[in-house]
mmCIF file of C-alpha atoms in Angstrom:
data_model
loop_
_atom_site.group_PDB
_atom_site.id
_atom_site.type_symbol
_atom_site.label_atom_id
_atom_site.label_comp_id
_atom_site.label_asym_id
_atom_site.label_seq_id
_atom_site.Cartn_x
_atom_site.Cartn_y
_atom_site.Cartn_z
ATOM 1 C CA LYS A 1 38.352 -45.386 49.384
ATOM 2 C CA GLU A 2 35.065 -44.329 50.877
ATOM 3 C CA ASP A 3 33.460 -41.687 48.710
ATOM 4 C CA PHE A 4 31.985 -38.614 50.379
ATOM 5 C CA VAL A 5 30.789 -36.835 47.257
ATOM 6 C CA GLY A 6 27.743 -34.746 48.037
ATOM 7 C CA HIS A 7 28.008 -35.269 51.770
ATOM 8 C CA GLN A 8 27.371 -32.076 53.668
ATOM 9 C CA VAL A 9 28.105 -31.115 57.241
ATOM 10 C CA LEU A 10 25.273 -29.125 58.731
ATOM 11 C CA ARG A 11 25.647 -26.911 61.767
ATOM 12 C CA ILE A 12 22.364 -27.054 63.643
ATOM 13 C CA SER A 13 21.313 -24.482 66.213
ATOM 14 C CA ALA A 14 18.748 -25.892 68.587
ATOM 15 C CA ALA A 15 17.013 -23.000 70.317
ATOM 16 C CA ASP A 16 15.518 -24.880 73.235
ATOM 17 C CA GLU A 17 15.386 -28.253 74.922
ATOM 18 C CA ALA A 18 12.524 -29.416 72.684
ATOM 19 C CA GLN A 19 14.583 -28.763 69.572
ATOM 20 C CA VAL A 20 17.564 -30.554 71.081
ATOM 21 C CA GLN A 21 15.266 -33.490 71.675
ATOM 22 C CA LYS A 22 14.077 -33.392 68.068
ATOM 23 C CA VAL A 23 17.643 -33.527 66.800
ATOM 24 C CA THR A 24 18.293 -36.427 69.140
ATOM 25 C CA GLU A 25 15.454 -38.232 67.411
ATOM 26 C CA LEU A 26 17.320 -37.764 64.125
ATOM 27 C CA GLU A 27 20.291 -39.507 65.689
ATOM 28 C CA ASP A 28 18.181 -42.607 66.167
ATOM 29 C CA LEU A 29 17.097 -42.856 62.532
ATOM 30 C CA GLU A 30 19.711 -45.319 61.372
ATOM 31 C CA HIS A 31 18.605 -45.399 57.753
ATOM 32 C CA LEU A 32 19.714 -41.780 57.332
ATOM 33 C CA LYS A 33 23.313 -42.841 58.078
ATOM 34 C CA LEU A 34 24.085 -39.606 59.887
ATOM 35 C CA ASP A 35 27.462 -39.019 61.453
ATOM 36 C CA PHE A 36 27.289 -36.592 64.355
ATOM 37 C CA TRP A 37 30.565 -34.689 64.566
ATOM 38 C CA ARG A 38 29.257 -32.752 67.563
ATOM 39 C CA GLY A 39 26.330 -34.427 69.207
ATOM 40 C CA PRO A 40 23.185 -32.837 70.578
ATOM 41 C CA ALA A 41 23.885 -31.020 73.821
ATOM 42 C CA GLN A 42 22.228 -28.115 75.531
ATOM 43 C CA PRO A 43 20.325 -25.370 73.673
ATOM 44 C CA GLY A 44 22.638 -22.850 72.075
ATOM 45 C CA SER A 45 25.444 -25.340 71.687
ATOM 46 C CA PRO A 46 26.058 -26.133 68.021
ATOM 47 C CA ILE A 47 25.342 -29.590 66.657
ATOM 48 C CA ASP A 48 27.371 -30.658 63.634
ATOM 49 C CA VAL A 49 26.276 -33.598 61.546
ATOM 50 C CA ARG A 50 27.611 -35.127 58.347
ATOM 51 C CA VAL A 51 24.718 -35.973 56.084
ATOM 52 C CA PRO A 52 25.132 -38.317 53.112
ATOM 53 C CA PHE A 53 23.820 -36.960 49.818
ATOM 54 C CA SER A 54 20.942 -39.429 49.871
ATOM 55 C CA SER A 55 19.701 -38.103 53.214
ATOM 56 C CA THR A 56 20.251 -34.394 52.668
ATOM 57 C CA GLN A 57 16.735 -33.578 51.598
ATOM 58 C CA ALA A 58 15.085 -35.616 54.339
ATOM 59 C CA VAL A 59 17.204 -34.048 57.063
ATOM 60 C CA LYS A 60 16.690 -30.509 55.839
ATOM 61 C CA VAL A 61 12.956 -31.029 55.547
ATOM 62 C CA PHE A 62 12.894 -32.460 59.066
ATOM 63 C CA LEU A 63 14.764 -29.488 60.482
ATOM 64 C CA GLU A 64 12.696 -26.937 58.596
ATOM 65 C CA THR A 65 9.454 -28.626 59.579
ATOM 66 C CA HIS A 66 10.369 -28.271 63.228
ATOM 67 C CA GLY A 67 11.654 -24.735 62.843
ATOM 68 C CA ILE A 68 15.203 -25.724 63.691
ATOM 69 C CA GLU A 69 17.846 -23.434 62.232
ATOM 70 C CA TYR A 70 20.913 -24.744 60.450
ATOM 71 C CA THR A 71 23.704 -23.629 58.194
ATOM 72 C CA ILE A 72 25.882 -25.595 55.836
ATOM 73 C CA MET A 73 29.267 -25.904 57.497
ATOM 74 C CA ILE A 74 30.860 -27.994 54.733
ATOM 75 C CA ASP A 75 29.179 -27.990 51.360
ATOM 76 C CA ASP A 76 30.927 -31.028 49.917
ATOM 77 C CA VAL A 77 33.050 -33.184 52.207
ATOM 78 C CA GLN A 78 34.768 -34.937 49.318
ATOM 79 C CA SER A 79 36.095 -31.713 47.849
ATOM 80 C CA LEU A 80 37.780 -30.910 51.171
ATOM 81 C CA LEU A 81 39.199 -34.429 51.308
ATOM 82 C CA ASP A 82 40.509 -34.069 47.755
ATOM 83 C CA GLU A 83 42.271 -30.857 48.734
ATOM 84 C CA GLU A 84 43.767 -32.572 51.746
ATOM 85 C CA GLN A 85 45.033 -35.468 49.631
ATOM 86 C CA GLU A 86 46.501 -33.111 47.035
ATOM 87 C CA GLN A 87 48.455 -31.350 49.767
ATOM 88 C CA ILE A 88 49.770 -34.628 51.109
ATOM 89 C CA PHE A 89 50.741 -35.871 47.634
ATOM 90 C CA ALA A 90 52.432 -32.567 46.868
ATOM 91 C CA PHE A 91 54.471 -32.876 50.056
ATOM 92 C CA GLN A 92 55.373 -36.490 49.270
ATOM 93 C CA ALA A 93 56.413 -35.548 45.746
ATOM 94 C CA ARG A 94 58.664 -32.799 47.081
ATOM 95 C CA ALA A 95 60.084 -35.133 49.710
ATOM 96 C CA GLY A 96 60.696 -37.772 47.036
ATOM 97 C CA THR A 97 62.816 -35.459 44.950
ATOM 98 C CA THR B 1 63.817 -34.791 62.736
ATOM 99 C CA ASP B 2 64.953 -31.261 61.886
ATOM 100 C CA THR B 3 63.884 -31.785 58.281
ATOM 101 C CA PHE B 4 60.671 -33.610 59.127
ATOM 102 C CA ASN B 5 57.682 -31.658 57.818
ATOM 103 C CA TYR B 6 55.519 -30.770 60.805
ATOM 104 C CA ALA B 7 53.082 -28.871 58.604
ATOM 105 C CA THR B 8 51.607 -31.820 56.777
ATOM 106 C CA TYR B 9 49.668 -34.921 57.763
ATOM 107 C CA HIS B 10 51.564 -38.190 57.937
ATOM 108 C CA THR B 11 50.816 -41.892 57.737
ATOM 109 C CA LEU B 12 51.247 -44.263 60.671
ATOM 110 C CA GLU B 13 54.506 -45.568 59.200
ATOM 111 C CA GLU B 14 55.877 -42.047 58.858
ATOM 112 C CA ILE B 15 54.927 -41.229 62.430
ATOM 113 C CA TYR B 16 56.499 -44.388 63.784
ATOM 114 C CA GLY B 17 59.581 -43.587 61.702
ATOM 115 C CA PHE B 18 59.657 -40.109 63.199
ATOM 116 C CA MET B 19 59.524 -41.573 66.699
ATOM 117 C CA ASP B 20 62.501 -43.822 65.967
ATOM 118 C CA MET B 21 64.453 -40.877 64.609
ATOM 119 C CA LEU B 22 63.713 -38.795 67.668
ATOM 120 C CA VAL B 23 64.852 -41.573 69.975
ATOM 121 C CA ALA B 24 68.037 -42.038 67.941
ATOM 122 C CA GLU B 25 68.812 -38.337 68.117
ATOM 123 C CA HIS B 26 68.151 -37.979 71.851
ATOM 124 C CA PRO B 27 68.891 -41.319 73.469
ATOM 125 C CA GLN B 28 69.544 -39.701 76.862
ATOM 126 C CA LEU B 29 66.175 -37.996 76.888
ATOM 127 C CA VAL B 30 63.726 -39.994 74.793
ATOM 128 C CA SER B 31 62.906 -43.668 74.710
ATOM 129 C CA LYS B 32 60.164 -45.619 73.017
ATOM 130 C CA PHE B 33 58.358 -48.577 74.451
ATOM 131 C CA GLN B 34 55.388 -50.705 73.517
ATOM 132 C CA ILE B 35 52.402 -50.845 75.849
ATOM 133 C CA GLY B 36 50.396 -53.331 73.810
ATOM 134 C CA SER B 37 49.130 -54.339 70.397
ATOM 135 C CA THR B 38 46.014 -53.271 68.569
ATOM 136 C CA TYR B 39 43.132 -55.462 67.552
ATOM 137 C CA GLU B 40 44.726 -55.848 64.119
ATOM 138 C CA GLY B 41 48.140 -56.524 65.610
ATOM 139 C CA ARG B 42 49.862 -53.191 65.259
ATOM 140 C CA PRO B 43 52.238 -52.133 68.033
ATOM 141 C CA ILE B 44 51.067 -49.386 70.380
ATOM 142 C CA TYR B 45 54.002 -47.150 71.184
ATOM 143 C CA VAL B 46 54.588 -44.528 73.837
ATOM 144 C CA LEU B 47 57.451 -42.054 73.948
ATOM 145 C CA LYS B 48 59.012 -41.488 77.342
ATOM 146 C CA PHE B 49 60.829 -38.242 78.020
ATOM 147 C CA SER B 50 62.955 -38.667 81.094
ATOM 148 C CA THR B 51 66.136 -37.265 82.552
ATOM 149 C CA GLY B 52 66.600 -40.078 84.999
ATOM 150 C CA GLY B 53 65.361 -41.250 88.340
ATOM 151 C CA ASN B 54 63.330 -44.275 89.160
ATOM 152 C CA ASN B 55 59.575 -44.158 88.618
ATOM 153 C CA ARG B 56 59.397 -40.407 88.914
ATOM 154 C CA PRO B 57 56.005 -38.720 89.062
ATOM 155 C CA ALA B 58 54.799 -38.426 85.521
ATOM 156 C CA ILE B 59 52.588 -36.583 83.097
ATOM 157 C CA TRP B 60 50.696 -38.504 80.432
ATOM 158 C CA ILE B 61 49.628 -36.966 77.123
ATOM 159 C CA ASP B 62 47.802 -38.861 74.404
ATOM 160 C CA THR B 63 46.634 -37.822 70.965
ATOM 161 C CA GLY B 64 44.557 -39.528 68.333
ATOM 162 C CA ILE B 65 42.301 -41.866 70.278
ATOM 163 C CA HIS B 66 39.663 -40.821 67.735
ATOM 164 C CA SER B 67 41.513 -41.632 64.570
ATOM 165 C CA ARG B 68 39.931 -39.072 62.254
ATOM 166 C CA GLU B 69 41.030 -36.167 64.440
ATOM 167 C CA TRP B 70 44.213 -35.809 62.427
ATOM 168 C CA VAL B 71 45.301 -32.501 63.876
ATOM 169 C CA THR B 72 45.779 -34.232 67.209
ATOM 170 C CA GLN B 73 48.311 -36.813 66.005
ATOM 171 C CA ALA B 74 50.040 -34.067 64.036
ATOM 172 C CA SER B 75 50.172 -31.927 67.177
ATOM 173 C CA GLY B 76 51.554 -34.877 69.113
ATOM 174 C CA ILE B 77 54.459 -35.100 66.685
ATOM 175 C CA TRP B 78 55.107 -31.394 67.136
ATOM 176 C CA PHE B 79 54.973 -31.706 70.946
ATOM 177 C CA ALA B 80 57.538 -34.494 70.863
ATOM 178 C CA LYS B 81 59.941 -32.411 68.840
ATOM 179 C CA LYS B 82 59.247 -29.354 70.985
ATOM 180 C CA ILE B 83 60.148 -31.218 74.169
ATOM 181 C CA THR B 84 63.516 -32.243 72.749
ATOM 182 C CA GLN B 85 64.173 -28.715 71.491
ATOM 183 C CA ASP B 86 63.204 -26.949 74.685
ATOM 184 C CA TYR B 87 64.815 -29.207 77.246
ATOM 185 C CA GLY B 88 67.875 -27.346 78.469
ATOM 186 C CA GLN B 89 66.696 -24.142 76.785
ATOM 187 C CA ASP B 90 63.333 -23.390 78.345
ATOM 188 C CA THR B 91 63.614 -23.050 82.107
ATOM 189 C CA SER B 92 60.086 -24.176 82.806
ATOM 190 C CA LEU B 93 60.187 -27.345 80.705
ATOM 191 C CA THR B 94 63.682 -28.137 81.945
ATOM 192 C CA THR B 95 62.517 -27.921 85.550
ATOM 193 C CA ILE B 96 59.558 -30.149 84.778
ATOM 194 C CA LEU B 97 61.713 -32.772 83.115
ATOM 195 C CA ASP B 98 64.348 -32.619 85.830
ATOM 196 C CA ASN B 99 61.683 -33.694 88.284
ATOM 197 C CA MET B 100 59.046 -35.576 86.304
ATOM 198 C CA ASP B 101 58.737 -37.828 83.296
ATOM 199 C CA ILE B 102 56.474 -37.137 80.343
ATOM 200 C CA PHE B 103 54.761 -39.956 78.473
ATOM 201 C CA LEU B 104 53.404 -39.181 75.023
ATOM 202 C CA GLU B 105 51.245 -41.576 73.013
ATOM 203 C CA ILE B 106 51.003 -39.972 69.584
ATOM 204 C CA VAL B 107 48.788 -42.530 67.863
ATOM 205 C CA THR B 108 46.428 -43.934 70.465
ATOM 206 C CA ASN B 109 44.252 -45.742 67.932
ATOM 207 C CA PRO B 110 46.670 -47.063 65.298
ATOM 208 C CA ASP B 111 44.178 -49.354 63.530
ATOM 209 C CA GLY B 112 41.678 -46.576 63.143
ATOM 210 C CA PHE B 113 44.375 -44.179 62.025
ATOM 211 C CA ALA B 114 45.656 -46.573 59.358
ATOM 212 C CA PHE B 115 42.061 -47.020 58.214
ATOM 213 C CA THR B 116 41.604 -43.255 57.859
ATOM 214 C CA HIS B 117 44.538 -43.248 55.465
ATOM 215 C CA SER B 118 43.569 -46.314 53.462
ATOM 216 C CA LYS B 119 39.782 -46.605 53.331
ATOM 217 C CA ASN B 120 37.748 -44.077 55.252
ATOM 218 C CA ARG B 121 39.157 -40.688 56.223
ATOM 219 C CA LEU B 122 36.329 -40.156 58.679
ATOM 220 C CA TRP B 123 36.739 -43.323 60.742
ATOM 221 C CA ARG B 124 36.553 -42.610 64.478
ATOM 222 C CA LYS B 125 36.439 -45.927 66.332
ATOM 223 C CA THR B 126 38.691 -48.919 66.822
ATOM 224 C CA ARG B 127 38.535 -51.733 64.253
ATOM 225 C CA SER B 128 37.417 -54.585 66.464
ATOM 226 C CA ILE B 129 34.656 -56.907 65.325
ATOM 227 C CA THR B 130 31.500 -57.217 67.391
ATOM 228 C CA ALA B 131 30.041 -60.723 67.359
ATOM 229 C CA GLY B 132 26.549 -60.747 65.909
ATOM 230 C CA SER B 133 26.858 -57.375 64.224
ATOM 231 C CA ALA B 134 27.892 -56.308 60.761
ATOM 232 C CA CYS B 135 29.219 -53.076 62.209
ATOM 233 C CA ILE B 136 32.824 -52.637 63.230
ATOM 234 C CA GLY B 137 34.550 -50.747 65.978
ATOM 235 C CA VAL B 138 34.080 -49.366 69.452
ATOM 236 C CA ASP B 139 34.362 -45.770 70.519
ATOM 237 C CA PRO B 140 37.492 -45.923 72.669
ATOM 238 C CA ASN B 141 36.362 -42.834 74.541
ATOM 239 C CA ARG B 142 33.290 -44.668 75.816
ATOM 240 C CA ASN B 143 35.067 -47.893 76.722
ATOM 241 C CA TRP B 144 36.656 -46.931 80.060
ATOM 242 C CA ASP B 145 35.474 -48.230 83.388
ATOM 243 C CA ALA B 146 33.848 -45.009 84.574
ATOM 244 C CA GLY B 147 30.095 -44.986 84.382
ATOM 245 C CA PHE B 148 30.529 -47.565 81.639
ATOM 246 C CA GLY B 149 27.345 -48.255 79.691
ATOM 247 C CA LYS B 150 25.350 -45.486 81.339
ATOM 248 C CA ALA B 151 23.606 -42.709 79.432
ATOM 249 C CA GLY B 152 26.012 -40.862 77.184
ATOM 250 C CA ALA B 153 27.140 -43.837 75.130
ATOM 251 C CA SER B 154 25.393 -46.147 72.700
ATOM 252 C CA ASN B 155 24.801 -49.872 72.998
ATOM 253 C CA ASN B 156 24.324 -50.047 69.232
ATOM 254 C CA PRO B 157 27.492 -51.411 67.534
ATOM 255 C CA CYS B 158 26.657 -49.336 64.463
ATOM 256 C CA SER B 159 26.769 -46.101 66.429
ATOM 257 C CA GLU B 160 29.831 -43.878 66.448
ATOM 258 C CA THR B 161 29.597 -43.827 70.253
ATOM 259 C CA TYR B 162 29.245 -47.587 70.765
ATOM 260 C CA HIS B 163 30.684 -48.385 74.184
ATOM 261 C CA GLY B 164 31.687 -51.970 73.449
ATOM 262 C CA LYS B 165 30.708 -55.234 75.121
ATOM 263 C CA PHE B 166 32.396 -54.422 78.416
ATOM 264 C CA ALA B 167 34.747 -51.859 79.908
ATOM 265 C CA ASN B 168 38.310 -52.171 78.600
ATOM 266 C CA SER B 169 37.151 -54.523 75.842
ATOM 267 C CA GLU B 170 39.385 -52.574 73.467
ATOM 268 C CA THR B 171 43.051 -53.445 73.661
ATOM 269 C CA GLU B 172 43.898 -49.840 72.840
ATOM 270 C CA VAL B 173 42.139 -48.826 76.069
ATOM 271 C CA LYS B 174 43.240 -51.787 78.177
ATOM 272 C CA SER B 175 46.880 -51.173 77.260
ATOM 273 C CA ILE B 176 46.713 -47.682 78.756
ATOM 274 C CA VAL B 177 44.783 -48.904 81.771
ATOM 275 C CA ASP B 178 47.413 -51.532 82.491
ATOM 276 C CA PHE B 179 50.216 -49.061 82.012
ATOM 277 C CA VAL B 180 48.676 -46.396 84.239
ATOM 278 C CA LYS B 181 48.005 -48.927 86.992
ATOM 279 C CA SER B 182 51.447 -50.492 86.811
ATOM 280 C CA HIS B 183 53.178 -47.129 86.781
ATOM 281 C CA GLY B 184 51.230 -45.899 89.771
ATOM 282 C CA ASN B 185 52.749 -42.438 89.868
ATOM 283 C CA ILE B 186 51.055 -40.508 87.072
ATOM 284 C CA LYS B 187 50.013 -37.100 88.378
ATOM 285 C CA ALA B 188 48.470 -35.501 85.294
ATOM 286 C CA PHE B 189 46.671 -37.156 82.412
ATOM 287 C CA ILE B 190 45.825 -35.130 79.326
ATOM 288 C CA SER B 191 43.892 -36.665 76.461
ATOM 289 C CA ILE B 192 43.721 -34.616 73.281
ATOM 290 C CA HIS B 193 40.828 -34.574 70.831
ATOM 291 C CA SER B 194 39.489 -32.249 68.166
ATOM 292 C CA TYR B 195 37.440 -30.177 67.506
ATOM 293 C CA SER B 196 35.316 -27.403 69.111
ATOM 294 C CA GLN B 197 37.879 -25.547 71.215
ATOM 295 C CA LEU B 198 37.259 -26.794 74.710
ATOM 296 C CA LEU B 199 39.287 -27.739 77.738
ATOM 297 C CA LEU B 200 37.371 -30.188 79.857
ATOM 298 C CA TYR B 201 37.700 -31.906 83.197
ATOM 299 C CA PRO B 202 35.656 -34.659 84.918
ATOM 300 C CA TYR B 203 32.949 -35.676 85.044
ATOM 301 C CA GLY B 204 31.164 -36.664 81.854
ATOM 302 C CA TYR B 205 29.003 -39.491 83.154
ATOM 303 C CA THR B 206 27.477 -37.683 86.101
ATOM 304 C CA THR B 207 26.448 -34.165 86.997
ATOM 305 C CA GLU B 208 28.152 -34.640 90.348
ATOM 306 C CA GLN B 209 31.105 -32.320 90.763
ATOM 307 C CA THR B 210 34.479 -33.740 91.642
ATOM 308 C CA PRO B 211 35.959 -32.804 95.021
ATOM 309 C CA ASP B 212 38.631 -30.902 93.087
ATOM 310 C CA HIS B 213 36.175 -29.025 90.915
ATOM 311 C CA ASN B 214 37.251 -25.515 91.890
ATOM 312 C CA GLU B 215 40.922 -26.225 91.493
ATOM 313 C CA LEU B 216 40.445 -27.962 88.139
ATOM 314 C CA ASP B 217 38.282 -25.093 86.958
ATOM 315 C CA GLN B 218 40.828 -22.451 87.910
ATOM 316 C CA LEU B 219 43.655 -24.371 86.296
ATOM 317 C CA ALA B 220 41.574 -24.811 83.143
ATOM 318 C CA LYS B 221 40.983 -21.077 83.089
ATOM 319 C CA ASP B 222 44.705 -20.394 83.391
ATOM 320 C CA ALA B 223 45.484 -22.939 80.683
ATOM 321 C CA VAL B 224 43.043 -21.510 78.143
ATOM 322 C CA THR B 225 44.271 -18.008 78.937
ATOM 323 C CA ALA B 226 47.767 -19.124 78.040
ATOM 324 C CA LEU B 227 46.485 -20.834 74.904
ATOM 325 C CA SER B 228 44.566 -17.782 73.754
ATOM 326 C CA SER B 229 47.542 -15.490 74.303
ATOM 327 C CA LEU B 230 49.268 -16.696 71.143
ATOM 328 C CA TYR B 231 46.694 -16.334 68.374
ATOM 329 C CA GLY B 232 43.562 -15.257 70.216
ATOM 330 C CA THR B 233 41.886 -18.647 69.785
ATOM 331 C CA LYS B 234 38.906 -18.771 72.102
ATOM 332 C CA PHE B 235 38.457 -21.855 74.256
ATOM 333 C CA LYS B 236 35.655 -22.624 76.659
ATOM 334 C CA TYR B 237 36.265 -24.781 79.693
ATOM 335 C CA GLY B 238 34.267 -26.737 82.205
ATOM 336 C CA SER B 239 33.258 -30.224 83.177
ATOM 337 C CA ILE B 240 32.479 -32.546 80.269
ATOM 338 C CA ILE B 241 28.822 -32.910 81.107
ATOM 339 C CA LYS B 242 28.311 -29.171 81.489
ATOM 340 C CA ALA B 243 30.489 -27.931 78.644
ATOM 341 C CA ILE B 244 29.463 -30.462 75.994
ATOM 342 C CA TYR B 245 27.108 -33.283 76.883
ATOM 343 C CA ARG B 246 26.735 -36.363 78.968
ATOM 344 C CA ALA B 247 29.352 -38.929 77.969
ATOM 345 C CA SER B 248 29.906 -42.152 79.891
ATOM 346 C CA GLY B 249 32.937 -44.440 79.864
ATOM 347 C CA GLY B 250 35.281 -41.579 79.066
ATOM 348 C CA THR B 251 39.033 -41.548 79.487
ATOM 349 C CA ILE B 252 39.565 -38.805 82.023
ATOM 350 C CA ASP B 253 36.649 -39.824 84.210
ATOM 351 C CA TRP B 254 38.475 -43.102 84.719
ATOM 352 C CA THR B 255 41.871 -41.505 85.279
ATOM 353 C CA TYR B 256 40.389 -39.078 87.798
ATOM 354 C CA ASN B 257 38.698 -41.919 89.654
ATOM 355 C CA GLN B 258 42.060 -43.675 89.712
ATOM 356 C CA GLY B 259 43.427 -40.768 91.709
ATOM 357 C CA ILE B 260 44.984 -38.719 88.923
ATOM 358 C CA LYS B 261 43.733 -35.331 90.010
ATOM 359 C CA TYR B 262 44.887 -33.301 87.045
ATOM 360 C CA SER B 263 42.855 -35.103 84.394
ATOM 361 C CA TYR B 264 41.957 -33.028 81.366
ATOM 362 C CA THR B 265 40.819 -33.453 77.824
ATOM 363 C CA PHE B 266 41.224 -30.950 75.019
ATOM 364 C CA GLU B 267 39.128 -30.357 71.952
ATOM 365 C CA LEU B 268 41.416 -28.467 69.572
ATOM 366 C CA ARG B 269 40.504 -26.120 66.711
ATOM 367 C CA ASP B 270 38.060 -25.296 65.002
ATOM 368 C CA THR B 271 34.773 -23.540 65.695
ATOM 369 C CA GLY B 272 32.775 -24.590 62.689
ATOM 370 C CA ARG B 273 34.413 -24.477 59.316
ATOM 371 C CA TYR B 274 36.474 -27.573 58.757
ATOM 372 C CA GLY B 275 35.670 -29.894 61.649
ATOM 373 C CA PHE B 276 37.954 -32.909 61.440
ATOM 374 C CA LEU B 277 39.309 -31.708 58.110
ATOM 375 C CA LEU B 278 41.445 -28.914 59.458
ATOM 376 C CA PRO B 279 43.860 -27.744 56.733
ATOM 377 C CA ALA B 280 47.451 -28.785 57.282
ATOM 378 C CA SER B 281 48.455 -25.129 57.340
ATOM 379 C CA GLN B 282 46.830 -24.945 60.779
ATOM 380 C CA ILE B 283 48.737 -27.831 62.339
ATOM 381 C CA ILE B 284 51.646 -25.803 63.675
ATOM 382 C CA PRO B 285 49.593 -22.888 65.042
ATOM 383 C CA THR B 286 47.259 -25.386 66.693
ATOM 384 C CA ALA B 287 50.139 -27.266 68.277
ATOM 385 C CA GLN B 288 51.883 -24.066 69.343
ATOM 386 C CA GLU B 289 48.896 -22.650 71.157
ATOM 387 C CA THR B 290 48.001 -26.007 72.715
ATOM 388 C CA TRP B 291 51.552 -26.369 73.960
ATOM 389 C CA LEU B 292 51.121 -23.220 76.051
ATOM 390 C CA ALA B 293 48.094 -24.725 77.760
ATOM 391 C CA LEU B 294 49.886 -28.035 78.259
ATOM 392 C CA LYS B 295 52.805 -26.269 79.842
ATOM 393 C CA THR B 296 50.487 -24.438 82.203
ATOM 394 C CA ILE B 297 49.011 -27.730 83.371
ATOM 395 C CA MET B 298 52.408 -29.412 83.597
ATOM 396 C CA GLU B 299 53.942 -26.544 85.573
ATOM 397 C CA TYR B 300 51.005 -26.546 87.952
ATOM 398 C CA THR B 301 51.298 -30.291 88.398
ATOM 399 C CA LEU B 302 54.955 -29.948 89.274
ATOM 400 C CA ASN B 303 54.323 -27.121 91.721
ATOM 401 C CA HIS B 304 51.298 -28.656 93.408
ATOM 402 C CA PRO B 305 52.263 -32.190 94.385
ATOM 403 C CA TYR B 306 49.704 -34.398 96.038
#
């Protein structure tokens, strides 16, 4: 299965149209392998993006350089997925007995 | 289906098994039919809830066109059960079903959904191969023939919003298109996504307002009011392009342009904690509150024929 260890989901708050445009530029940088869960829209509308571990530093530096605020929405995607799988397995085990 | 666990996520096989059980339990009310096959050859099933009549006006609901939005398929299962439980008990739903049919496609993107269970939990697109590209899949919510290929979709096959080679290139989309056209009497079309708590109406590909803008806006307001009444979940509403962003080739833009006035799309919970990874404990509350909004739209559709 695809491994999402160290992947974070950042919630980005673009304050104005220029910042939205900057985030849109990030979208075009294919080598970062970003997965936009909520794409860039109008200022004030949150932008959520899953960032692979290998791109975390680059993305955060980019955002900070341009004064774009963000928070970490999900600290480690894989840990959430593990929890989800555990719940499903637990249900299946109960159903099996 | 009484012992089916609605509070956990299920595989495609379990969901298809659930559908068969529901049909077996309520043969006078529920039937299952196949509208097509996926790129990888899986059947695409739709549940039909009908109390009789020939080609009655109908309401379409689909969940799971973006495969990783697991709370939507899970909600679809809950809706199916709810319809069978409430028919004959709930006056409003009974009146709707005595006059209209309801079509429910619980897994709109079966290949993608199977892939989320086997290989990549966060897979969104179909699984079709694009000639000349190493990347797989098309965003089935950019593949409809409504502003297809315009701004608001990507022409890069590696993008999550890749619109595909041409409109309806995806069999998962074409199957619905063919069904909607052949039926010819669908009056409301509701496509359910997650997340970000929105109720949206056309358009997404243009800033132009639809001729029914005011009516769609008022109905959206009523629907989110009903939704919020249960747990206080806050939804915003508006046209796609205003409330989120420009998106071309989207489902409900096409259905609206086909003449289905009451065309809506939901984005279910949450507001920024779990995203697509909504804990299973939230499935039932999500479905319950969404059901209230669905009922508002369905009741309005029944009472405002066109």
